[in-house]
CSV table of C-alpha atoms in Angstrom, one decimal:
chain,number,residue,atom,x,y,z
A,293,MET,CA,-10.4,196.3,49.4
A,294,LYS,CA,-10.9,199.2,50.9
A,295,ALA,CA,-14.2,199.6,52.8
A,296,HIS,CA,-16.6,202.4,51.8
A,297,ILE,CA,-17.0,204.9,54.1
A,298,SER,CA,-20.4,206.7,54.5
A,299,HIS,CA,-19.8,210.5,55.0
A,300,THR,CA,-22.8,212.5,56.2
A,301,ALA,CA,-24.0,215.9,55.4
A,302,LYS,CA,-23.6,217.1,59.1
A,303,SER,CA,-19.9,216.8,58.5
A,304,THR,CA,-17.7,219.8,60.2
A,305,ALA,CA,-15.0,219.8,57.6
A,306,GLN,CA,-13.9,223.0,56.3
A,307,GLY,CA,-11.1,223.7,53.6
A,308,LEU,CA,-9.5,227.1,53.5
A,309,VAL,CA,-8.6,227.5,49.3
A,310,TRP,CA,-5.7,229.9,48.5
A,311,GLY,CA,-4.8,230.8,44.7
A,312,ILE,CA,-7.6,229.2,43.1
A,313,GLN,CA,-10.4,231.3,42.1
A,314,PRO,CA,-14.1,230.5,43.0
A,315,GLY,CA,-16.0,229.4,39.6
A,316,SER,CA,-13.0,228.0,38.0
A,317,ALA,CA,-12.7,224.7,36.6
A,318,ASP,CA,-9.9,223.8,39.0
A,319,TRP,CA,-12.2,225.1,42.1
A,320,GLN,CA,-15.3,223.4,40.3
A,321,THR,CA,-13.0,220.3,40.3
A,322,LEU,CA,-12.1,221.0,44.2
A,323,GLU,CA,-16.1,221.2,44.9
A,324,ALA,CA,-16.4,218.0,43.3
A,325,ALA,CA,-13.7,216.1,45.6
A,326,ALA,CA,-14.9,217.7,48.6
A,327,ALA,CA,-18.7,217.4,48.0
A,328,PRO,CA,-18.8,213.8,49.4
A,329,PHE,CA,-17.2,214.3,52.4
A,330,GLY,CA,-19.4,217.2,53.2
A,331,MET,CA,-16.4,219.9,53.0
A,332,ALA,CA,-17.8,223.3,53.0
A,333,LEU,CA,-14.8,225.2,50.7
A,334,ARG,CA,-13.9,229.0,51.7
A,335,ALA,CA,-11.5,231.2,49.2
A,336,VAL,CA,-9.5,233.4,51.1
A,337,ALA,CA,-8.2,236.7,49.4
A,338,PRO,CA,-5.4,238.5,49.4
A,339,SER,CA,-7.1,240.9,51.7
A,340,GLN,CA,-7.9,238.4,54.3
A,341,ALA,CA,-4.3,236.3,54.2
A,342,ASP,CA,-3.4,238.9,58.1
A,343,SER,CA,-6.9,237.4,59.4
A,344,THR,CA,-6.3,234.1,61.9
A,345,VAL,CA,-7.0,231.0,60.3
A,346,SER,CA,-9.8,230.6,63.2
A,347,ARG,CA,-11.3,233.4,62.2
A,348,LEU,CA,-11.4,232.0,58.6
A,349,LEU,CA,-12.8,229.3,59.7
A,350,GLY,CA,-15.4,231.0,61.1
A,351,GLY,CA,-14.2,230.8,64.9
A,352,SER,CA,-12.9,233.7,67.2
A,353,GLY,CA,-9.8,235.9,66.3
A,354,LYS,CA,-9.2,239.2,64.4
A,355,ALA,CA,-7.3,240.9,61.6
A,356,LEU,CA,-3.9,241.0,63.0
A,357,SER,CA,-1.8,243.9,61.5
A,358,GLN,CA,1.6,242.1,60.0
A,359,PRO,CA,3.9,243.6,58.2
A,360,ALA,CA,3.2,243.5,54.5
A,361,GLN,CA,5.0,239.8,53.3
A,362,SER,CA,5.1,238.5,49.6
A,363,LEU,CA,3.0,235.7,49.9
A,364,PRO,CA,2.8,232.5,47.7
A,365,GLN,CA,1.5,232.6,44.4
A,366,VAL,CA,0.9,228.6,44.3
A,367,PRO,CA,-2.6,227.2,45.9
A,368,ALA,CA,-3.1,226.0,49.1
A,369,LEU,CA,-5.5,224.1,51.2
A,370,VAL,CA,-6.3,224.6,55.1
A,371,LEU,CA,-8.1,221.6,56.2
A,372,ALA,CA,-10.0,221.6,59.4
A,373,GLY,CA,-12.6,218.8,61.0
A,374,ILE,CA,-11.9,215.9,58.8
A,375,LYS,CA,-9.6,212.9,60.4
A,376,ASP,CA,-8.9,209.7,59.2
A,377,PRO,CA,-9.9,207.8,57.4
A,378,ALA,CA,-11.9,210.5,55.5
A,379,LEU,CA,-8.9,212.6,55.5
A,380,ASP,CA,-7.1,210.1,53.4
A,381,GLU,CA,-10.0,209.4,51.0
A,382,PHE,CA,-10.5,213.0,50.3
A,383,LEU,CA,-6.5,213.4,49.6
A,384,GLU,CA,-7.2,210.5,47.0
A,385,ALA,CA,-9.9,212.1,45.6
A,386,LEU,CA,-8.0,215.2,45.5
A,387,LYS,CA,-5.2,213.6,44.2
A,388,ALA,CA,-7.5,211.8,41.5
A,389,SER,CA,-9.4,215.1,40.5
A,390,GLY,CA,-6.2,216.3,38.7
A,391,VAL,CA,-6.3,219.4,40.8
A,392,THR,CA,-2.5,220.4,41.9
A,393,ILE,CA,-2.3,222.0,45.2
A,394,PRO,CA,1.3,221.8,46.1
A,395,LEU,CA,0.8,223.3,49.7
A,396,LYS,CA,-1.5,221.3,52.5
A,397,ALA,CA,-2.0,221.5,56.0
A,398,LEU,CA,-4.4,220.4,58.7
A,399,ALA,CA,-5.4,223.2,61.0
A,400,THR,CA,-4.4,222.8,64.5
A,401,ALA,CA,-4.2,224.0,67.8
A,402,THR,CA,-1.3,226.3,67.2
A,403,ASN,CA,-1.6,227.3,64.0
A,404,LEU,CA,-5.8,228.3,64.5
A,405,ALA,CA,-4.1,231.6,66.3
A,406,TRP,CA,-1.6,232.3,63.4
A,407,PRO,CA,-2.6,235.2,60.6
A,408,PHE,CA,-3.1,232.9,57.4
A,409,SER,CA,-0.3,234.9,55.8
A,410,ARG,CA,2.2,232.9,58.4
A,411,LEU,CA,0.7,229.6,57.8
A,412,LEU,CA,0.9,230.4,53.8
A,413,THR,CA,4.8,231.7,54.2
A,414,GLU,CA,5.7,228.4,56.9
A,415,LEU,CA,3.9,225.9,54.3
A,416,ALA,CA,6.0,227.6,51.4
A,417,GLY,CA,9.1,227.0,52.9
A,418,GLU,CA,8.8,223.7,54.1
A,419,HIS,CA,7.5,222.8,50.6
A,420,ALA,CA,10.8,224.4,49.5
A,421,ALA,CA,13.1,222.7,51.8
A,422,LEU,CA,11.4,219.3,51.0
A,423,ASN,CA,11.9,219.7,47.6
A,424,SER,CA,15.9,221.0,47.8
A,425,ARG,CA,16.2,217.9,50.1
A,426,ALA,CA,14.6,215.6,47.3
A,427,HIS,CA,16.8,217.0,44.5
A,428,SER,CA,19.6,217.0,46.7
A,429,ASN,CA,19.0,213.5,47.3
A,430,ASP,CA,18.4,212.6,43.8
A,431,LEU,CA,21.6,214.4,43.0
A,432,VAL,CA,23.6,212.3,45.6
A,433,GLY,CA,21.9,209.3,44.3
A,434,VAL,CA,23.4,209.7,40.3
A,435,HIS,CA,26.6,211.3,41.7
A,436,ARG,CA,27.0,207.6,43.6
A,437,HIS,CA,25.6,205.8,40.1
A,438,VAL,CA,28.2,207.6,38.2
A,439,ARG,CA,30.9,207.1,40.8
A,440,LEU,CA,30.0,203.0,40.4
A,441,LEU,CA,29.8,203.6,36.5
A,442,ALA,CA,32.9,204.9,36.0
A,443,ARG,CA,34.5,202.0,38.6
A,444,HIS,CA,33.6,199.4,35.9
A,445,VAL,CA,34.4,201.4,33.0
A,446,LEU,CA,37.8,202.0,33.9
């Protein structure tokens, strides 16, 4: 049985949310999952995507001029100020809530200086690579299974 961990209202946990509209059913569900952790959610609009992650989290930084790029059209969540075991509990609560957010990351010393658009692009690329690798592994497994069956049938 897991121990219950108390989360204080003074939490510095924050979440930058991409692709979920404030006030929508998914936003309200996400807020409900974040509330026990004292997590403040901030929607990131496309017009803010060239601001640094640090700036969007309320720190220093500026809007950077980046070449226009196609941004992922799937929801993303960048977390800051939350650590284990609260992080694991939040991710479990998020999964249980039913809100689908395929791209998730923690703010790090490195990516705080990045434009949010760069972080989104990196996350989308990693997500695609992992899904491709998982799909390839599934196909390899199916191919091996078919070869084993063929040996037994022939």
